[in-house]
Short mmCIF file of C-alpha atoms in Angstrom, two decimals:
data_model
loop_
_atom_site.label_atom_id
_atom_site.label_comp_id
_atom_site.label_asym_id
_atom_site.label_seq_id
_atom_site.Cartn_x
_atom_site.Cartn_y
_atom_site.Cartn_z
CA UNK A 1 34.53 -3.30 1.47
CA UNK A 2 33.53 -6.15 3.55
CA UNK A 3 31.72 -9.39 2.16
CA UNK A 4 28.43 -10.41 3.20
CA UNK A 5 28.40 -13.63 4.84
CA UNK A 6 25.40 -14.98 3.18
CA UNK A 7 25.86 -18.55 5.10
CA UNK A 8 25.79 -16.46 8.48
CA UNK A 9 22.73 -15.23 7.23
CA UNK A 10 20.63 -18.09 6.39
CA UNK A 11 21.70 -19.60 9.67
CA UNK A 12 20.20 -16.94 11.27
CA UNK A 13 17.02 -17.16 9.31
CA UNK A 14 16.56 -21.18 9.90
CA UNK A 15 17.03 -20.11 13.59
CA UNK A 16 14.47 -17.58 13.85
CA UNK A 17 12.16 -18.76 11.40
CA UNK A 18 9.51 -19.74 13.90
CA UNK A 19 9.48 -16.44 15.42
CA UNK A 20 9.08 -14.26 11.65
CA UNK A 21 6.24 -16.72 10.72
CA UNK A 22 4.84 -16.08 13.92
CA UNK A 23 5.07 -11.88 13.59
CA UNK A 24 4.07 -12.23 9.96
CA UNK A 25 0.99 -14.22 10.86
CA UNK A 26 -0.28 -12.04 14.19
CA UNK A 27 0.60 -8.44 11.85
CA UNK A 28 -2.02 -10.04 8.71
CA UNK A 29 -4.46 -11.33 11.46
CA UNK A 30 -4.24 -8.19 13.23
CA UNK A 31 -4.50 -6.26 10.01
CA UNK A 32 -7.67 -8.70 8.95
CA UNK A 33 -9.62 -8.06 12.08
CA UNK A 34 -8.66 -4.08 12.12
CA UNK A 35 -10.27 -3.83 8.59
CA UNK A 36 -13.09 -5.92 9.20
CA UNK A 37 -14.36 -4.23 12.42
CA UNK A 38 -13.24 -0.49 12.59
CA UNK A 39 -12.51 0.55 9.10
CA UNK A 40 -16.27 1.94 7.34
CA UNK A 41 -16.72 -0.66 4.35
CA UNK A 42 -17.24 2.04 1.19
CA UNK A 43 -19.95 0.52 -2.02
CA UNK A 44 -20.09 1.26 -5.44
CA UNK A 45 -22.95 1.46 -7.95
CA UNK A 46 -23.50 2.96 -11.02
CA UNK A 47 -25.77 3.31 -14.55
CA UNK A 48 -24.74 3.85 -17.59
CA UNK A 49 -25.99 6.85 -19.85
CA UNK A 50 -26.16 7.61 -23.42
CA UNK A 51 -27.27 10.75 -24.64
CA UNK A 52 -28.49 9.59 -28.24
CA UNK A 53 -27.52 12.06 -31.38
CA UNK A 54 -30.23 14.19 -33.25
CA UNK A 55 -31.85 12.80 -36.74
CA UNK A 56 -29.10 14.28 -38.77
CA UNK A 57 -27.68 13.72 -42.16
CA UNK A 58 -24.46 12.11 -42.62
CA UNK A 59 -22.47 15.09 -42.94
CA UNK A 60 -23.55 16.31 -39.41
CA UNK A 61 -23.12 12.96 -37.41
CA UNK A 62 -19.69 12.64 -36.64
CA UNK A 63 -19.58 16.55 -35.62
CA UNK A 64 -22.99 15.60 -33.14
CA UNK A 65 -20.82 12.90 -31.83
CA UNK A 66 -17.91 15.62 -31.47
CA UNK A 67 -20.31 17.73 -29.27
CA UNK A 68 -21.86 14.82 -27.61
CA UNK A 69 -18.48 14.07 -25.92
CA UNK A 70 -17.36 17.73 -25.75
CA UNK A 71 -20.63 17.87 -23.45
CA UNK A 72 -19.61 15.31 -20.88
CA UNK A 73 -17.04 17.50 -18.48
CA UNK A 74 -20.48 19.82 -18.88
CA UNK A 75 -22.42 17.21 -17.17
CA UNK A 76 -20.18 16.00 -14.73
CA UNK A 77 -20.11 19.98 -13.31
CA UNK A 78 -23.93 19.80 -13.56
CA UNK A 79 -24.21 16.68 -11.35
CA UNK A 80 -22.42 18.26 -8.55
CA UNK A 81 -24.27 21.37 -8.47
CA UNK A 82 -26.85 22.54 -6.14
CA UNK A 83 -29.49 21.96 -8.12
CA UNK A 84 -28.96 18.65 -8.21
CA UNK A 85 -26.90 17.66 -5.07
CA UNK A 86 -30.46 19.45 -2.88
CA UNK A 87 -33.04 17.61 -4.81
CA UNK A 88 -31.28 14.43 -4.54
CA UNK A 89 -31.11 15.20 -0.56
CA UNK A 90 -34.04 15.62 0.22
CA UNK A 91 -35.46 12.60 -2.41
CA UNK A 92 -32.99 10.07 0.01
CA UNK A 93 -34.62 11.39 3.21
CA UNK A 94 -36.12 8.08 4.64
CA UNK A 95 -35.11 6.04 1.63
CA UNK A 96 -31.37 5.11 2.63
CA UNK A 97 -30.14 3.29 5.47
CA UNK A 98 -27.48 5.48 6.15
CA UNK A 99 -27.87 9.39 6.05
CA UNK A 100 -26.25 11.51 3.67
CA UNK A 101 -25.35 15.47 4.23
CA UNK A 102 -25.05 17.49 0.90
CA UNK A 103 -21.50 17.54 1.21
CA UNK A 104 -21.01 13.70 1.87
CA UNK A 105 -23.13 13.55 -1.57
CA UNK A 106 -21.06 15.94 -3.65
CA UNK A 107 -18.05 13.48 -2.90
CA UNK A 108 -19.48 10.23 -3.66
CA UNK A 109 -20.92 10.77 -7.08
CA UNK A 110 -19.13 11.01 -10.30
CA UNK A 111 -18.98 10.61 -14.20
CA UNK A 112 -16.82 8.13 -15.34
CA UNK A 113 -16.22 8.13 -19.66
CA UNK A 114 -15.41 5.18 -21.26
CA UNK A 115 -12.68 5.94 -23.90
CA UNK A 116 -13.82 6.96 -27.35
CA UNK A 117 -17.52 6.29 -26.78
CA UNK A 118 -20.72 8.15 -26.38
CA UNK A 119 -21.86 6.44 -23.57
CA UNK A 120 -20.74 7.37 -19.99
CA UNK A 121 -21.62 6.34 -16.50
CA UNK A 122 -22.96 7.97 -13.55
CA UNK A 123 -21.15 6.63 -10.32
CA UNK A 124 -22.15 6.39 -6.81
CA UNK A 125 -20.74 5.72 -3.28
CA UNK A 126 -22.58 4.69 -0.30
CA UNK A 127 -22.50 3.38 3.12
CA UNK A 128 -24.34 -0.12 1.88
CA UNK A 129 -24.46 -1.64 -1.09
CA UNK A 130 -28.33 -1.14 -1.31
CA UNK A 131 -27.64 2.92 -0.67
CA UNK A 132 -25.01 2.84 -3.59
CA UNK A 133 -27.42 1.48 -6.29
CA UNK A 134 -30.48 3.98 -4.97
CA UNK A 135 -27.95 7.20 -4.62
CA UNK A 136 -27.11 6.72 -8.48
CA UNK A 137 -30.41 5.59 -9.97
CA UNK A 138 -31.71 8.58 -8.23
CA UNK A 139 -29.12 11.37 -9.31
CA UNK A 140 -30.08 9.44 -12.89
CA UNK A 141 -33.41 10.98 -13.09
CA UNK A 142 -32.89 14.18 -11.42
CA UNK A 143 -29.67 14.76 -14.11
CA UNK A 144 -31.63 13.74 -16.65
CA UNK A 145 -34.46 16.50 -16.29
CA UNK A 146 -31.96 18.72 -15.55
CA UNK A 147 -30.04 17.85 -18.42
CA UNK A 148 -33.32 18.33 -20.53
CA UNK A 149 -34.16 21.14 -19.44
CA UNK A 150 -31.77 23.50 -18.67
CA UNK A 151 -29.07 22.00 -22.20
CA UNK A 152 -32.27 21.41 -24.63
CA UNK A 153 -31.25 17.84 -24.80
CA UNK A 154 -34.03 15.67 -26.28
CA UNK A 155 -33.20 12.66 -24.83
CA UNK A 156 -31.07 11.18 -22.41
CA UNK A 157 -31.42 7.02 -21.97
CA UNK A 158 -30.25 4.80 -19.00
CA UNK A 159 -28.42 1.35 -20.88
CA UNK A 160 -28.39 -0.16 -17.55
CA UNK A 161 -29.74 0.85 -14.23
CA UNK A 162 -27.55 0.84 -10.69
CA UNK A 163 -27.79 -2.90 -8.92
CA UNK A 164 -26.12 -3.71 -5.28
CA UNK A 165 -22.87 -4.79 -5.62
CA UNK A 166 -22.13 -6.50 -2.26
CA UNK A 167 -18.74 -6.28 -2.54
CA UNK A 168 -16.73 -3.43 -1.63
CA UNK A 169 -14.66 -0.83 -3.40
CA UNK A 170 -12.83 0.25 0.00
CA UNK A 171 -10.80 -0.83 1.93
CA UNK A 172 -9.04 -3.59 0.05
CA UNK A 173 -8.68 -6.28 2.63
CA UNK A 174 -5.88 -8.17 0.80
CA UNK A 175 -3.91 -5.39 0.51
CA UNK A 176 -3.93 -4.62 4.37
CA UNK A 177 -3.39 -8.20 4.75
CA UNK A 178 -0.28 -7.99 3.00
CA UNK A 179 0.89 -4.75 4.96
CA UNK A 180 0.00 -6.35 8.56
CA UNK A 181 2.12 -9.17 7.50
CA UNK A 182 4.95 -7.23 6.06
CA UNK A 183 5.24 -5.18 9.01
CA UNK A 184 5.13 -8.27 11.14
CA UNK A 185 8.20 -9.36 9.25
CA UNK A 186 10.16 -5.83 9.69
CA UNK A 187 9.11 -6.28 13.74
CA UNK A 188 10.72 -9.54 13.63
CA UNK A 189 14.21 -8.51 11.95
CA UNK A 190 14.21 -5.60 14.35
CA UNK A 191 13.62 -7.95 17.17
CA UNK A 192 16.49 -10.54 16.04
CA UNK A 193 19.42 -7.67 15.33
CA UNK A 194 18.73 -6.11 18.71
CA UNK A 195 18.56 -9.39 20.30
CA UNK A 196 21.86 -10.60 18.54
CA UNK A 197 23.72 -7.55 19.51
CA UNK A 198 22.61 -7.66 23.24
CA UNK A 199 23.29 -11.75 23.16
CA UNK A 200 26.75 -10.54 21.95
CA UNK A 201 27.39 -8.22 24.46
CA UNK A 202 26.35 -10.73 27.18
CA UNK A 203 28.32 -13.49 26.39
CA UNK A 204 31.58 -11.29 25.71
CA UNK A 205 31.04 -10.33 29.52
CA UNK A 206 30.26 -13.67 31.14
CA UNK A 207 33.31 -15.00 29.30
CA UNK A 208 35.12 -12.37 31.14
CA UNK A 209 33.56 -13.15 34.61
CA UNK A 210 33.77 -16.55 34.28
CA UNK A 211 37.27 -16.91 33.60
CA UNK A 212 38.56 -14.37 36.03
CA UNK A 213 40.29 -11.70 33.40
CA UNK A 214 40.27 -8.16 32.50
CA UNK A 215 39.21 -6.41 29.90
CA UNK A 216 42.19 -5.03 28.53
CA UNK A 217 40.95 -3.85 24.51
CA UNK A 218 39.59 -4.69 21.62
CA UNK A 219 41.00 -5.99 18.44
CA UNK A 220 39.19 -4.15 16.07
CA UNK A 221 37.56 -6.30 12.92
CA UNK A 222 40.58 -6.22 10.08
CA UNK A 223 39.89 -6.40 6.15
CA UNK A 224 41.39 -9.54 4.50
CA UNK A 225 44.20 -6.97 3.16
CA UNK A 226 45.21 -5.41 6.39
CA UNK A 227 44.92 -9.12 8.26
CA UNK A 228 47.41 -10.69 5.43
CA UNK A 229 49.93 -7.30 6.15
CA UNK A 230 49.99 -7.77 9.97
CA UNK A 231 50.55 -11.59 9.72
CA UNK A 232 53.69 -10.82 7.50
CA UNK A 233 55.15 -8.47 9.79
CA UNK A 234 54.18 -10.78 12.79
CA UNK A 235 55.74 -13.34 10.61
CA UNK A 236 59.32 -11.03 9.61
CA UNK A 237 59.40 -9.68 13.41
CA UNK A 238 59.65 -13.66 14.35
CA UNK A 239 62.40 -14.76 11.98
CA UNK A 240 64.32 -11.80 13.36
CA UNK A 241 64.19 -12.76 17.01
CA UNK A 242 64.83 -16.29 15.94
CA UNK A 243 68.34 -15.44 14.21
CA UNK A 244 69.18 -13.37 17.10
CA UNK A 245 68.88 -16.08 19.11
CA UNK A 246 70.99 -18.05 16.64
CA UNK A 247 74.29 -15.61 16.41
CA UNK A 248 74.13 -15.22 20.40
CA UNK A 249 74.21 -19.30 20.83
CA UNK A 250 76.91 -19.14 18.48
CA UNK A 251 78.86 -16.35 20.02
CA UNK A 252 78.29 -18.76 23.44
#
């Protein structure tokens, strides 16, 4: 197995170091200006709900919690429903920057639980940040009369209503960033090992040219094993010829 020459290596890298800084730096600009200008900017708002237990005695409050959680995968299937997803469809008409289809709708809201608690939140996507925090305050007050009405829940509370959050969920322009630039990098080492091995190439040839000679072969690379075996033989096969040539001057 042959041995990395590690010093080969770095000399290569302090050669071309100019030129991968350069690829790095055009692949995370490139990726920056891709992902600020044709990639649709995705915002996320949301409120969070409680749906309070019954007046109960103490015996029957931890199984009301029980159900209360039970419930939530309920609500989540109610929120996508029709009767939910139309209202809220028509109630955006004229309200949201951006328009919304029914389908476009049924994707971009969600329930997400918070572990071991009661209270849960509704969760919206939108095309703005302003159309994120009006999607889910709206699907709040359609799912909560729907909630009342069609479960026989008493009550159901909002804890904190949906604000714009300017900042957005997708895409995550750091991350891109960090791909542009790493696939400036792998441009770069593809560029310098093609360019080496054509440089290579080259230079074998003009050697050839310039000194007037003929390609005859190629030595072909030899392990540090088979080089130390071929320079013993070379080595033996001398020593022979050399005391031939003594016993025939003696013979003279």
């Amino acid at each position: 197995m042959e041995k990395i020459d590690l010093y080969s290596w770095m000399k290569q890298g302090t050669r071309w170091f100019w030129l991968i800084c350069g690829f790095m730096i055009i692949g995370g600009v490139g990726a920056s200006w891709v992902t600020g200008n044709f990639i649709p900017k995705v915002y996320q708002s949301s409120v969070q709900v409680i749906v309070p237990i019954s007046q109960a005695d103490d015996r029957n409050i931890s199984n009301e919690i029980s159900t209360n959680l039970m419930q939530i995968p309920t609500y989540s299937e109610l929120l996508k429903s029709s009767l939910v997803i139309t209202e809220l469809t028509d109630q955006l008409t004229l309200k949201t920057e951006f328009n919304y289809s029914e389908t476009n709708l049924r994707s971009q809201i969600s329930i997400k639980q918070a572990k071991e608690s009661q209270i849960f939140e509704i969760v919206a996507e939108g095309k703005s940040a302003a159309d994120a925090a009006i999607i889910a305050n709206r699907v709040f007050y359609i799912f909560k009369n729907q909630v009342q009405e069609l479960l026989s829940v008493d009550e159901v509370i909002a804890v904190t209503s949906a604000i714009p959050d300017e900042k957005p969920v997708y895409p995550n322009t750091i991350k891109n960033i960090l791909f542009g630039a790493l696939g400036g990098f792998m441009l770069a080492l593809s560029f310098i090992v093609i360019y080496g091995y054509f440089d290579q190439v080259s230079t074998s040839k003009q050697n050839l040219d310039y000194l007037q000679l003929t390609d005859l072969g190629q030595m072909p690379n030899l392990k540090q094993s088979e080089s130390t075996v071929l320079s013993k033989k070379m080595n033996h096969s001398i020593s022979l010829k050399e005391k031939n040539n003594v016993c025939k001057t003696r013979e003279q």
